[in-house]
XYZ file of C-alpha atoms in Angstrom:
263
model
C -38.049 -0.555 20.751
C -36.001 0.030 17.634
C -33.772 2.591 19.402
C -33.335 0.165 22.340
C -32.352 -2.659 19.944
C -29.838 -0.402 18.278
C -28.390 0.637 21.674
C -28.023 -2.919 22.774
C -26.329 -3.836 19.444
C -23.850 -0.973 19.720
C -23.054 -2.049 23.403
C -22.560 -5.581 22.455
C -20.583 -4.703 19.334
C -18.169 -2.446 21.358
C -17.721 -5.133 23.970
C -17.015 -7.783 21.305
C -14.213 -5.666 19.944
C -12.814 -4.315 23.224
C -10.125 -6.978 23.522
C -9.764 -8.095 19.935
C -6.293 -8.750 18.619
C -6.243 -8.188 14.881
C -2.514 -8.787 14.689
C -3.077 -12.498 14.176
C -5.342 -11.794 11.245
C -7.283 -14.878 12.028
C -9.858 -13.772 14.482
C -10.500 -16.372 17.230
C -14.202 -15.659 17.250
C -16.730 -14.079 14.844
C -16.537 -10.449 14.595
C -20.353 -10.289 15.008
C -21.972 -11.053 18.316
C -24.357 -13.991 18.255
C -27.235 -11.782 19.512
C -27.868 -10.735 15.997
C -27.135 -13.986 14.192
C -30.591 -14.207 12.723
C -30.772 -10.502 11.701
C -28.874 -10.319 8.326
C -28.966 -6.442 8.040
C -27.372 -6.004 11.364
C -24.808 -8.657 10.712
C -23.807 -7.022 7.412
C -23.645 -3.612 9.027
C -21.498 -4.751 11.963
C -19.264 -6.713 9.601
C -18.666 -3.618 7.430
C -17.921 -1.519 10.412
C -15.540 -4.088 11.840
C -13.651 -4.414 8.461
C -13.600 -0.647 7.973
C -12.036 -0.369 11.371
C -9.426 -2.921 10.574
C -8.518 -1.119 7.219
C -8.261 2.176 9.020
C -5.778 0.512 11.430
C -3.862 -0.756 8.556
C -3.528 2.671 6.851
C -2.682 4.373 10.136
C 0.071 1.779 10.768
C -1.430 0.751 14.038
C -1.166 -2.994 13.573
C 1.855 -5.185 14.063
C 3.138 -7.030 11.100
C 0.384 -9.065 9.561
C 0.326 -11.736 6.868
C -3.243 -11.970 5.599
C -6.419 -9.946 5.876
C -9.020 -11.353 8.227
C -10.971 -13.926 6.331
C -14.260 -12.326 7.088
C -13.056 -9.115 5.346
C -12.101 -10.714 2.047
C -15.366 -9.600 0.380
C -15.074 -6.110 2.020
C -11.545 -5.670 0.666
C -12.633 -6.898 -2.790
C -15.428 -4.318 -2.904
C -13.125 -1.637 -1.672
C -10.602 -2.326 -4.355
C -12.998 -2.782 -7.196
C -15.885 -0.486 -6.216
C -14.269 2.939 -6.786
C -13.145 3.856 -3.194
C -9.589 2.577 -3.629
C -9.141 4.641 -6.876
C -10.625 7.712 -5.315
C -8.252 7.581 -2.339
C -5.198 6.949 -4.633
C -6.288 9.928 -6.683
C -6.547 12.051 -3.608
C -3.065 11.145 -2.381
C -1.624 11.798 -5.833
C -3.391 15.094 -6.086
C -2.037 16.263 -2.740
C 1.480 15.160 -3.753
C 1.162 17.076 -6.956
C 0.168 20.202 -5.122
C 3.084 19.848 -2.780
C 5.476 19.285 -5.697
C 4.177 22.455 -7.393
C 4.709 24.424 -4.214
C 8.328 23.452 -3.911
C 11.022 25.916 -4.921
C 13.795 23.622 -6.403
C 17.498 24.499 -6.122
C 19.369 25.503 -9.148
C 21.864 22.592 -8.666
C 19.440 19.814 -9.873
C 19.739 17.938 -6.605
C 16.138 17.740 -5.600
C 14.783 14.232 -5.633
C 11.369 12.531 -5.731
C 11.371 8.873 -4.786
C 8.738 6.434 -6.045
C 8.164 2.831 -5.023
C 7.168 0.599 -7.931
C 4.705 -2.115 -6.900
C 1.279 -0.696 -6.162
C 2.603 2.771 -6.274
C 3.401 3.153 -9.987
C 2.408 -0.337 -11.290
C -0.736 -2.033 -10.102
C -0.721 -5.641 -8.843
C -4.493 -5.687 -8.404
C -4.814 -8.180 -11.406
C -2.634 -10.656 -9.483
C -4.280 -10.121 -6.146
C -7.734 -10.453 -7.727
C -6.782 -14.089 -8.372
C -5.495 -14.516 -4.890
C -8.364 -13.462 -2.594
C -7.262 -9.706 -2.502
C -4.805 -10.616 0.213
C -6.832 -13.287 2.021
C -4.364 -15.969 0.894
C -0.916 -16.385 2.367
C 1.624 -14.652 0.087
C 3.321 -16.976 -2.342
C 6.660 -15.486 -3.577
C 7.013 -18.002 -6.369
C 3.524 -17.313 -7.819
C 4.128 -13.541 -7.459
C 7.424 -13.779 -9.156
C 5.714 -15.417 -12.120
C 3.384 -12.402 -12.283
C 6.225 -9.978 -12.176
C 8.033 -11.860 -14.971
C 5.054 -11.424 -17.276
C 5.734 -7.735 -17.235
C 2.094 -6.727 -17.745
C 1.276 -4.804 -14.550
C -0.798 -1.724 -15.637
C 0.047 1.787 -14.597
C -1.916 3.461 -11.747
C -3.330 6.418 -13.633
C -3.000 9.138 -11.115
C 0.469 7.971 -10.162
C 1.567 8.173 -13.769
C 0.234 11.773 -13.908
C 2.136 12.659 -10.721
C 5.283 11.058 -12.148
C 4.959 13.229 -15.299
C 4.302 16.360 -13.335
C 7.342 15.802 -11.038
C 9.465 15.217 -14.069
C 8.118 18.414 -15.729
C 8.879 20.441 -12.618
C 12.538 19.351 -12.707
C 12.845 16.877 -9.895
C 15.260 13.962 -10.273
C 13.215 10.776 -10.149
C 14.533 7.698 -8.332
C 12.618 4.469 -8.341
C 13.350 2.544 -5.174
C 11.710 -0.860 -5.246
C 11.610 -4.028 -3.152
C 12.020 -6.128 -6.328
C 15.139 -8.128 -6.820
C 17.945 -7.102 -9.249
C 17.262 -10.197 -11.264
C 13.957 -8.562 -12.307
C 15.579 -5.368 -13.650
C 15.080 -6.095 -17.287
C 11.366 -7.037 -17.071
C 10.720 -4.205 -14.532
C 12.302 -1.681 -16.973
C 10.222 -3.048 -19.812
C 6.991 -3.063 -17.798
C 7.519 0.482 -16.582
C 8.266 1.837 -19.985
C 5.285 0.036 -21.589
C 3.072 1.434 -18.927
C 4.186 4.945 -19.731
C 6.888 5.660 -17.221
C 9.973 7.216 -18.994
C 13.244 8.909 -18.288
C 13.762 8.268 -14.601
C 17.230 9.059 -13.263
C 17.855 5.851 -11.294
C 16.085 2.498 -10.714
C 17.281 0.860 -7.444
C 16.526 -2.817 -6.956
C 17.645 -5.251 -4.166
C 21.033 -6.777 -4.735
C 22.178 -10.064 -3.125
C 23.616 -8.025 -0.141
C 20.153 -6.707 0.526
C 18.292 -9.985 0.940
C 17.574 -10.711 4.586
C 17.045 -7.016 5.532
C 13.658 -5.629 6.228
C 12.262 -3.173 3.618
C 12.545 -0.338 6.148
C 16.215 -0.924 6.660
C 16.900 -1.548 3.005
C 15.170 1.562 1.787
C 16.644 3.757 4.611
C 20.154 2.688 3.551
C 19.400 3.674 -0.064
C 18.076 7.007 0.986
C 21.135 7.584 3.256
C 23.307 7.024 0.119
C 21.301 9.659 -1.716
C 21.811 12.141 1.028
C 25.518 11.389 1.301
C 25.788 12.159 -2.357
C 24.409 15.654 -1.669
C 20.828 15.034 -2.915
C 17.831 16.484 -1.174
C 14.892 14.104 -0.892
C 11.780 16.451 -1.283
C 8.964 13.790 -1.828
C 8.512 10.092 -1.405
C 5.442 8.125 -2.639
C 4.847 4.601 -1.587
C 2.008 2.195 -0.643
C 3.871 0.585 2.398
C 4.918 2.421 5.517
C 8.312 0.678 4.987
C 8.683 2.770 1.893
C 8.473 5.917 3.887
C 9.763 5.350 7.464
C 13.283 5.152 8.744
C 16.391 7.394 8.187
C 16.807 10.100 5.575
C 13.092 10.594 5.253
C 11.765 12.996 2.684
C 10.407 16.419 3.388
C 6.894 15.150 2.640
C 5.829 11.502 2.346
C 2.698 10.303 0.608
C 1.180 6.962 1.576
C -1.036 5.300 -1.009
C -3.749 3.001 0.384
C -3.021 -0.852 0.310
C -5.062 -3.228 2.527
C -4.006 -6.312 0.538
C -0.477 -6.929 2.021
C 2.120 -5.678 4.494
C 5.840 -5.499 3.985
C 7.843 -4.615 7.168
């Protein structure tokens, strides 16, 4: 009977998700079928599976632009961020990036570049998002700017190590961020206080960049680098918009981030 019950559960669970549209991020019906509404272990298991599936779709860039995480996944994302899995996955990405950097044979002209995004690539905004539902609240640019202006975002440990290794190997380091030019001073201070030193260039959005998508903005900036004769070897970012578009790097490294999406 137990096997039969599990089989029925899986069939109903698959059917419940067959036509689900996660792009709205506010699911029209519960993720869990009512058949198991009085069976808490099954409910928790199905909810975990559903939210894991959602997070996988996020990291694979299989969702259309989304604004908030599904409300029923708020606790799942919190546990993912704070429970060790998030750090483990970031460490893995940084380790792979470091191995690739070590394998590169740099030119003697000093024109090999590694690009880093800033927010949630070098500096962590988890302290901010921990106060805002880990992405389950609609993004408030005013409140986020207040957080940025405090200049206290901590370094992501494995990203700092990668940054230092890339510098040691002789790459030029360009920081290409979605932050506005008006936050240059506090961004520089925050980065330096967190241990990031001696970058070659910090690129922030100017007035002419507002209104552009992040993908277009960052593509344009990379195009300028290539036009200057630079070679973009590596690119590290937590958003697909950090990595996609024109003048892409030889290798791109996507850090996990299920808390928000920037197109």
